[in-house]
């Protein structure tokens, strides 16, 4: 079966940006600026302005942003960080690679996001930070996490990698705790043309430390003097130059994503409870992926594939059951909701350049599956 509606339609997605990409390469080729130079500085200023953060620190990826911020907070041996059992690996791997312990907590079935009550129950005397993540089209309950962090004197770091441009309770995603991070991985709503990320914080000292850590622990202007053991986690000028061109369009692109999500919501809601769409009301949310829950996920997926519609599974295995985290000693049954979602979650195609009518076609194909008496 030929693909009719691809999940990642790269040719369609990059068509609008082809001229910008070529022009940015030309610009950079004619300059002697490659890494952490004027475009990166302008991008930092733009993100700080957009989010109201006192500091935006550009780094090499969203994973790099988490790595640098956890190091800047001084997290390490013996420290615990409470984080979701169901997320992208970086939310927890960056903690473990610091020598700290990711303490998993279960997520909410409706959203797939960290459950505040479960997170608070996981806090111990060793807990130093809470690290909730934004996933799919949802935003964690940041107000509740801010209260828990205050109650237990914890750092609150937002894995808002997917959520630049979203708001929770009238405040930008990434701005509810001590620091937030964004990813510019190409598939993200604010995707660039390579790996890149950003840290935002109001804390002057944390920002100063993060700036050193991203560049081998060197303070500004002191080359080959290493105040800290740092990383090579720097943003390049090509990506920054491209993002400077793309970000002015981000709100429009997010709006288009919300429109497509609304088509799915309207068409798929009647199929509940056999198929459960994500919570409706996309205003202010960053719709990265549109993830439904279906008990017959594999059959539905095969049915859609048979009609040329590609889908994706985020995430087929929860973090506590990944071999990389075996040393933490978790096992099957520890986080039942995360495990259920890893069996049921299915992402339908959604990106701003989808052809008109494509989402309606997906709705029709999904509806046919359930109309066939399943
Ligand atoms: C929730 C979450 N956290 C962190 C990351 C890491 O971002 P990057 O791919 O830029 O390292 C991602 C990206 O895939 C993500 O989805």
Coordinates of N, CA and C in Angstrom, one line a residue, residues 208-369:
X208 N 24.3 32.0 34.8 CA 25.7 32.2 34.6 C 26.4 30.8 34.6
X209 N 26.0 30.0 35.6 CA 26.6 28.6 35.6 C 26.3 27.8 34.4
X210 N 25.0 28.0 33.9 CA 24.6 27.2 32.7 C 25.4 27.7 31.5
X211 N 25.7 29.0 31.4 CA 26.5 29.5 30.3 C 27.9 28.9 30.3
X212 N 28.4 28.8 31.5 CA 29.8 28.2 31.6 C 29.7 26.7 31.3
X213 N 28.8 26.0 31.8 CA 28.7 24.6 31.6 C 28.5 24.2 30.2
X214 N 27.8 25.0 29.4 CA 27.6 24.6 28.0 C 28.9 24.8 27.2
X215 N 29.8 25.5 27.7 CA 31.0 25.7 27.0 C 32.3 25.4 27.8
X216 N 32.4 24.1 28.2 CA 33.6 23.6 28.8 C 33.9 24.3 30.2
X217 N 32.9 24.8 30.8 CA 33.1 25.4 32.1 C 33.9 26.7 32.1
X218 N 33.9 27.4 30.9 CA 34.7 28.6 30.8 C 33.8 29.8 31.1
X219 N 34.2 30.8 32.0 CA 33.4 32.0 32.2 C 33.5 32.8 30.9
X220 N 32.5 33.8 30.7 CA 32.5 34.6 29.5 C 33.9 35.3 29.4
X221 N 34.4 35.3 28.1 CA 35.6 36.0 27.8 C 36.9 35.4 28.4
X222 N 36.8 34.3 29.1 CA 38.1 33.7 29.6 C 38.4 32.3 29.0
X223 N 38.9 32.4 27.8 CA 39.2 31.2 27.0 C 40.3 30.4 27.7
X224 N 40.1 29.1 27.7 CA 41.1 28.2 28.3 C 41.3 28.3 29.8
X225 N 40.3 29.0 30.4 CA 40.3 29.0 31.9 C 39.0 28.3 32.3
X226 N 39.1 27.2 33.1 CA 37.9 26.3 33.3 C 37.5 26.4 34.8
X227 N 36.5 27.2 35.0 CA 36.1 27.3 36.4 C 35.3 26.1 36.9
X228 N 34.7 25.4 35.9 CA 33.9 24.2 36.2 C 34.2 23.1 35.2
X229 N 33.9 21.9 35.5 CA 34.0 20.8 34.5 C 32.7 20.9 33.7
X230 N 32.8 21.3 32.4 CA 31.6 21.6 31.6 C 31.5 20.6 30.5
X231 N 30.6 21.0 29.6 CA 30.3 20.2 28.4 C 30.6 21.0 27.1
X232 N 30.6 20.3 26.0 CA 30.5 21.0 24.7 C 29.0 20.9 24.3
X233 N 28.2 21.9 24.6 CA 26.8 21.8 24.4 C 26.3 23.2 23.9
X234 N 26.9 23.6 22.7 CA 26.7 24.9 22.2 C 25.8 24.9 21.0
X235 N 25.1 26.0 20.8 CA 24.3 26.1 19.6 C 25.1 26.7 18.4
X236 N 24.8 26.2 17.2 CA 25.5 26.7 16.1 C 24.7 27.8 15.4
X237 N 25.4 28.6 14.6 CA 24.8 29.8 14.0 C 23.8 29.4 12.9
X238 N 24.0 28.3 12.2 CA 23.0 27.9 11.2 C 21.6 27.7 11.7
X239 N 21.6 26.9 12.8 CA 20.3 26.7 13.4 C 19.7 27.9 14.0
X240 N 20.5 28.7 14.7 CA 20.0 30.0 15.3 C 19.5 30.9 14.2
X241 N 20.3 31.0 13.1 CA 19.8 31.9 12.0 C 18.5 31.5 11.4
X242 N 18.3 30.2 11.3 CA 17.1 29.6 10.7 C 15.9 29.9 11.7
X243 N 16.2 29.7 13.0 CA 15.1 29.8 14.0 C 14.7 31.3 14.1
X244 N 15.6 32.2 13.9 CA 15.3 33.6 13.9 C 14.2 33.9 12.8
X245 N 14.3 33.2 11.7 CA 13.4 33.4 10.7 C 12.1 32.7 10.9
X246 N 12.2 31.5 11.6 CA 10.9 30.7 11.8 C 10.1 31.2 13.0
X247 N 10.7 31.6 14.1 CA 10.0 31.9 15.3 C 8.9 32.9 15.1
X248 N 9.1 34.0 14.3 CA 7.9 34.9 14.1 C 6.7 34.2 13.6
X249 N 6.8 33.0 13.0 CA 5.6 32.3 12.5 C 5.1 31.3 13.5
X250 N 5.7 31.1 14.6 CA 5.4 30.0 15.5 C 3.9 30.1 16.0
X251 N 3.4 31.2 16.3 CA 2.0 31.3 16.8 C 1.0 30.8 15.7
X252 N 1.3 31.2 14.5 CA 0.5 30.8 13.3 C 0.6 29.3 13.2
X253 N 1.8 28.7 13.3 CA 2.0 27.3 13.1 C 1.3 26.5 14.2
X254 N 1.4 27.0 15.4 CA 0.7 26.4 16.5 C -0.8 26.4 16.4
X255 N -1.3 27.6 15.8 CA -2.8 27.7 15.6 C -3.2 26.6 14.6
X256 N -2.5 26.5 13.6 CA -2.8 25.5 12.5 C -2.8 24.0 13.2
X257 N -1.9 23.8 14.0 CA -1.9 22.5 14.7 C -3.2 22.3 15.6
X258 N -3.6 23.4 16.2 CA -4.8 23.3 17.1 C -6.0 23.1 16.2
X259 N -6.0 23.7 15.0 CA -7.2 23.5 14.1 C -7.3 22.1 13.7
X260 N -6.2 21.5 13.4 CA -6.2 20.0 13.0 C -6.6 19.2 14.2
X261 N -6.1 19.5 15.4 CA -6.5 18.8 16.6 C -8.0 18.9 16.8
X262 N -8.6 20.1 16.5 CA -10.0 20.3 16.7 C -10.8 19.4 15.7
X263 N -10.3 19.2 14.5 CA -11.0 18.3 13.5 C -11.0 16.9 14.0
X264 N -9.9 16.5 14.6 CA -9.8 15.1 15.2 C -10.8 15.0 16.3
X265 N -10.8 16.0 17.2 CA -11.6 16.0 18.4 C -13.1 15.8 18.0
X266 N -13.5 16.7 17.0 CA -14.9 16.6 16.6 C -15.3 15.3 16.0
X267 N -14.4 14.8 15.2 CA -14.7 13.5 14.4 C -14.5 12.3 15.3
X268 N -13.6 12.3 16.2 CA -13.3 11.1 17.0 C -14.0 11.0 18.3
X269 N -14.4 12.1 18.9 CA -15.1 12.0 20.2 C -16.2 11.1 20.3
X270 N -17.1 11.0 19.2 CA -18.2 10.1 19.2 C -17.8 8.6 19.3
X271 N -16.5 8.3 19.1 CA -16.1 6.9 19.1 C -15.7 6.5 20.5
X272 N -15.7 7.4 21.5 CA -15.4 7.0 22.9 C -16.5 6.1 23.4
X273 N -16.3 5.2 24.2 CA -15.0 4.9 24.9 C -14.1 3.9 24.1
X274 N -14.6 3.4 22.9 CA -13.7 2.4 22.3 C -12.3 3.1 21.9
X275 N -12.5 4.4 21.5 CA -11.2 5.1 21.2 C -11.3 6.4 22.0
X276 N -10.3 6.7 22.8 CA -10.4 7.9 23.6 C -9.4 9.0 23.1
X277 N -10.0 10.1 22.6 CA -9.1 11.2 22.2 C -8.5 11.9 23.4
X278 N -7.5 12.7 23.2 CA -6.9 13.5 24.3 C -7.9 14.5 24.8
X279 N -7.7 15.1 26.0 CA -8.7 16.1 26.5 C -8.8 17.2 25.5
X280 N -10.0 17.7 25.3 CA -10.3 18.8 24.3 C -9.9 20.1 24.9
X281 N -10.1 21.2 24.1 CA -9.8 22.5 24.6 C -8.3 22.8 24.4
X282 N -7.9 23.0 23.1 CA -6.5 23.1 22.8 C -5.9 24.5 22.9
X283 N -6.8 25.5 23.3 CA -6.4 26.9 23.4 C -5.2 26.9 24.4
X284 N -4.1 27.6 23.9 CA -2.9 27.8 24.7 C -2.0 26.6 24.8
X285 N -2.5 25.4 24.3 CA -1.6 24.3 24.4 C -0.7 24.1 23.1
X286 N 0.4 23.5 23.3 CA 1.3 23.2 22.2 C 0.9 21.8 21.7
X287 N 0.2 21.7 20.6 CA -0.2 20.4 20.0 C 1.0 19.9 19.2
X288 N 1.8 19.0 19.9 CA 2.9 18.5 19.2 C 2.5 17.2 18.5
X289 N 1.9 16.3 19.2 CA 1.4 15.0 18.6 C 0.0 14.9 19.1
X290 N -0.9 14.2 18.3 CA -2.3 14.0 18.7 C -2.4 12.5 19.0
X291 N -2.4 12.2 20.3 CA -2.3 10.8 20.7 C -3.6 10.4 21.3
X292 N -4.2 9.3 20.6 CA -5.5 8.7 21.1 C -5.1 7.5 21.9
X293 N -6.1 7.0 22.7 CA -5.9 5.7 23.4 C -6.9 4.7 22.8
X294 N -6.4 3.6 22.4 CA -7.2 2.6 21.8 C -6.8 1.2 22.3
X295 N -7.8 0.5 22.9 CA -7.4 -0.9 23.4 C -7.0 -1.8 22.3
X296 N -7.5 -1.6 21.1 CA -7.1 -2.4 20.0 C -6.1 -1.6 19.1
X297 N -5.1 -1.1 19.8 CA -4.2 -0.2 19.0 C -3.5 -0.9 17.8
X298 N -3.0 -2.1 18.0 CA -2.3 -2.7 16.9 C -3.2 -3.0 15.7
X299 N -4.4 -3.4 16.0 CA -5.3 -3.7 14.9 C -5.7 -2.4 14.2
X300 N -5.9 -1.3 15.0 CA -6.3 0.0 14.4 C -5.1 0.5 13.6
X301 N -3.9 0.3 14.1 CA -2.7 0.8 13.4 C -2.6 0.1 12.1
X302 N -2.8 -1.2 12.1 CA -2.7 -2.0 10.9 C -3.8 -1.6 9.9
X303 N -5.0 -1.4 10.4 CA -6.1 -0.9 9.5 C -5.7 0.4 8.8
X304 N -5.2 1.3 9.6 CA -4.8 2.6 9.0 C -3.7 2.5 8.0
X305 N -2.7 1.6 8.3 CA -1.6 1.4 7.4 C -2.1 0.8 6.1
X306 N -3.1 0.0 6.2 CA -3.7 -0.6 5.0 C -4.4 0.4 4.1
X307 N -4.7 1.6 4.7 CA -5.3 2.6 3.9 C -4.3 3.7 3.6
X308 N -3.0 3.4 3.8 CA -2.0 4.4 3.5 C -1.8 5.5 4.5
X309 N -2.3 5.3 5.7 CA -2.2 6.3 6.7 C -1.1 5.9 7.8
X310 N -0.1 6.6 7.9 CA 1.0 6.3 8.8 C 0.7 6.9 10.2
X311 N 1.0 6.1 11.2 CA 0.8 6.5 12.6 C 2.2 6.3 13.4
X312 N 2.2 6.7 14.6 CA 3.4 6.5 15.4 C 3.0 6.1 16.8
X313 N 3.9 5.4 17.5 CA 3.6 5.1 18.9 C 4.6 5.8 19.8
X314 N 4.1 6.6 20.6 CA 4.8 7.3 21.7 C 4.2 6.9 23.0
X315 N 4.8 6.1 23.8 CA 6.0 5.4 23.7 C 5.7 4.0 24.0
X316 N 6.3 3.1 23.2 CA 6.0 1.7 23.3 C 6.4 1.0 24.6
X317 N 7.3 1.6 25.3 CA 7.8 1.0 26.6 C 8.0 2.1 27.6
X318 N 7.4 1.9 28.8 CA 7.6 3.0 29.8 C 9.0 3.0 30.3
X319 N 9.4 4.1 30.9 CA 10.8 4.3 31.2 C 11.2 3.3 32.3
X320 N 10.3 2.9 33.2 CA 10.8 2.0 34.3 C 11.0 0.6 33.8
X321 N 10.6 0.3 32.6 CA 10.8 -1.0 32.1 C 11.9 -1.0 30.9
X322 N 12.6 0.1 30.8 CA 13.7 0.2 29.8 C 14.9 -0.5 30.4
X323 N 15.6 -1.3 29.6 CA 16.9 -1.9 30.1 C 17.8 -0.8 30.7
X324 N 17.9 0.4 30.1 CA 18.8 1.4 30.6 C 18.5 1.8 32.1
X325 N 17.3 1.5 32.5 CA 17.0 1.9 33.9 C 16.8 0.7 34.8
X326 N 17.3 -0.5 34.3 CA 17.1 -1.7 35.1 C 17.8 -1.5 36.5
X327 N 18.9 -0.8 36.6 CA 19.6 -0.6 37.9 C 18.7 0.1 38.9
X328 N 17.6 0.7 38.5 CA 16.8 1.3 39.5 C 15.9 0.3 40.2
X329 N 15.7 -0.9 39.7 CA 15.0 -1.9 40.4 C 13.5 -1.9 40.2
X330 N 13.0 -1.2 39.2 CA 11.5 -1.3 39.0 C 11.2 -2.5 38.2
X331 N 9.9 -2.9 38.3 CA 9.4 -4.0 37.5 C 8.0 -3.8 37.0
X332 N 7.5 -4.8 36.2 CA 6.2 -4.7 35.6 C 5.2 -4.5 36.7
X333 N 4.2 -3.7 36.5 CA 3.1 -3.5 37.5 C 3.4 -2.3 38.4
X334 N 4.6 -1.8 38.4 CA 4.9 -0.7 39.3 C 4.2 0.6 39.0
X335 N 4.0 0.9 37.7 CA 3.3 2.1 37.2 C 2.2 1.7 36.2
X336 N 1.1 1.2 36.7 CA 0.1 0.6 35.8 C -0.4 1.5 34.7
X337 N -0.6 2.8 35.0 CA -1.1 3.7 34.0 C -0.1 3.9 32.9
X338 N 1.2 4.1 33.2 CA 2.3 4.2 32.2 C 2.3 3.0 31.4
X339 N 2.1 1.8 32.0 CA 2.1 0.6 31.2 C 0.9 0.4 30.3
X340 N -0.2 0.9 30.8 CA -1.4 0.8 30.0 C -1.3 1.7 28.7
X341 N -0.8 2.9 29.0 CA -0.6 3.9 27.9 C 0.4 3.4 26.9
X342 N 1.4 2.7 27.3 CA 2.4 2.1 26.4 C 1.8 1.1 25.5
X343 N 0.6 0.5 25.9 CA -0.1 -0.5 25.1 C -1.1 0.2 24.2
X344 N -1.7 1.3 24.7 CA -2.8 1.9 24.0 C -2.6 3.2 23.2
X345 N -1.5 3.9 23.5 CA -1.3 5.2 22.9 C -1.0 5.1 21.4
X346 N -1.6 5.9 20.6 CA -1.4 5.9 19.1 C -1.4 7.4 18.6
X347 N -0.4 7.8 18.0 CA -0.3 9.2 17.4 C -0.8 9.2 16.0
X348 N -1.8 10.1 15.7 CA -2.2 10.2 14.3 C -1.4 11.4 13.7
X349 N -1.4 11.4 12.3 CA -0.6 12.4 11.7 C -1.1 13.8 12.0
X350 N -0.2 14.7 12.3 CA -0.6 16.1 12.6 C 0.7 17.0 12.5
X351 N 0.6 17.8 11.5 CA 1.7 18.8 11.4 C 1.0 20.0 10.6
X352 N 1.6 21.2 10.6 CA 0.9 22.4 10.1 C 0.8 22.3 8.6
X353 N 1.6 21.5 7.9 CA 1.5 21.5 6.4 C 0.7 20.3 5.9
X354 N -0.1 19.7 6.7 CA -1.0 18.6 6.2 C -1.9 19.2 5.2
X355 N -2.2 18.4 4.1 CA -3.0 18.8 3.0 C -4.4 19.0 3.6
X356 N -5.1 20.0 3.0 CA -6.5 20.2 3.4 C -7.3 18.9 3.2
X357 N -8.1 18.6 4.2 CA -8.9 17.4 4.1 C -8.2 16.1 4.6
X358 N -6.9 16.2 4.9 CA -6.2 15.0 5.3 C -6.7 14.5 6.7
X359 N -6.9 15.4 7.6 CA -7.3 15.0 8.9 C -8.7 14.4 8.8
X360 N -9.6 15.0 8.0 CA -10.9 14.4 7.8 C -10.8 13.0 7.2
X361 N -9.9 12.8 6.3 CA -9.6 11.4 5.8 C -9.2 10.4 6.9
X362 N -8.4 10.9 7.8 CA -7.9 10.0 8.9 C -9.1 9.7 9.8
X363 N -9.9 10.7 10.1 CA -11.1 10.5 10.9 C -12.0 9.4 10.3
X364 N -12.2 9.6 9.0 CA -13.1 8.6 8.2 C -12.5 7.2 8.3
X365 N -11.2 7.1 8.2 CA -10.6 5.8 8.2 C -10.7 5.2 9.6
X366 N -10.5 6.0 10.6 CA -10.6 5.5 12.0 C -12.1 5.1 12.3
X367 N -13.0 5.9 11.8 CA -14.4 5.6 12.0 C -14.8 4.3 11.3
X368 N -14.3 4.0 10.2 CA -14.6 2.8 9.5 C -14.1 1.6 10.3
X369 N -13.0 1.7 10.9 CA -12.5 0.6 11.7 C -13.5 0.3 12.8

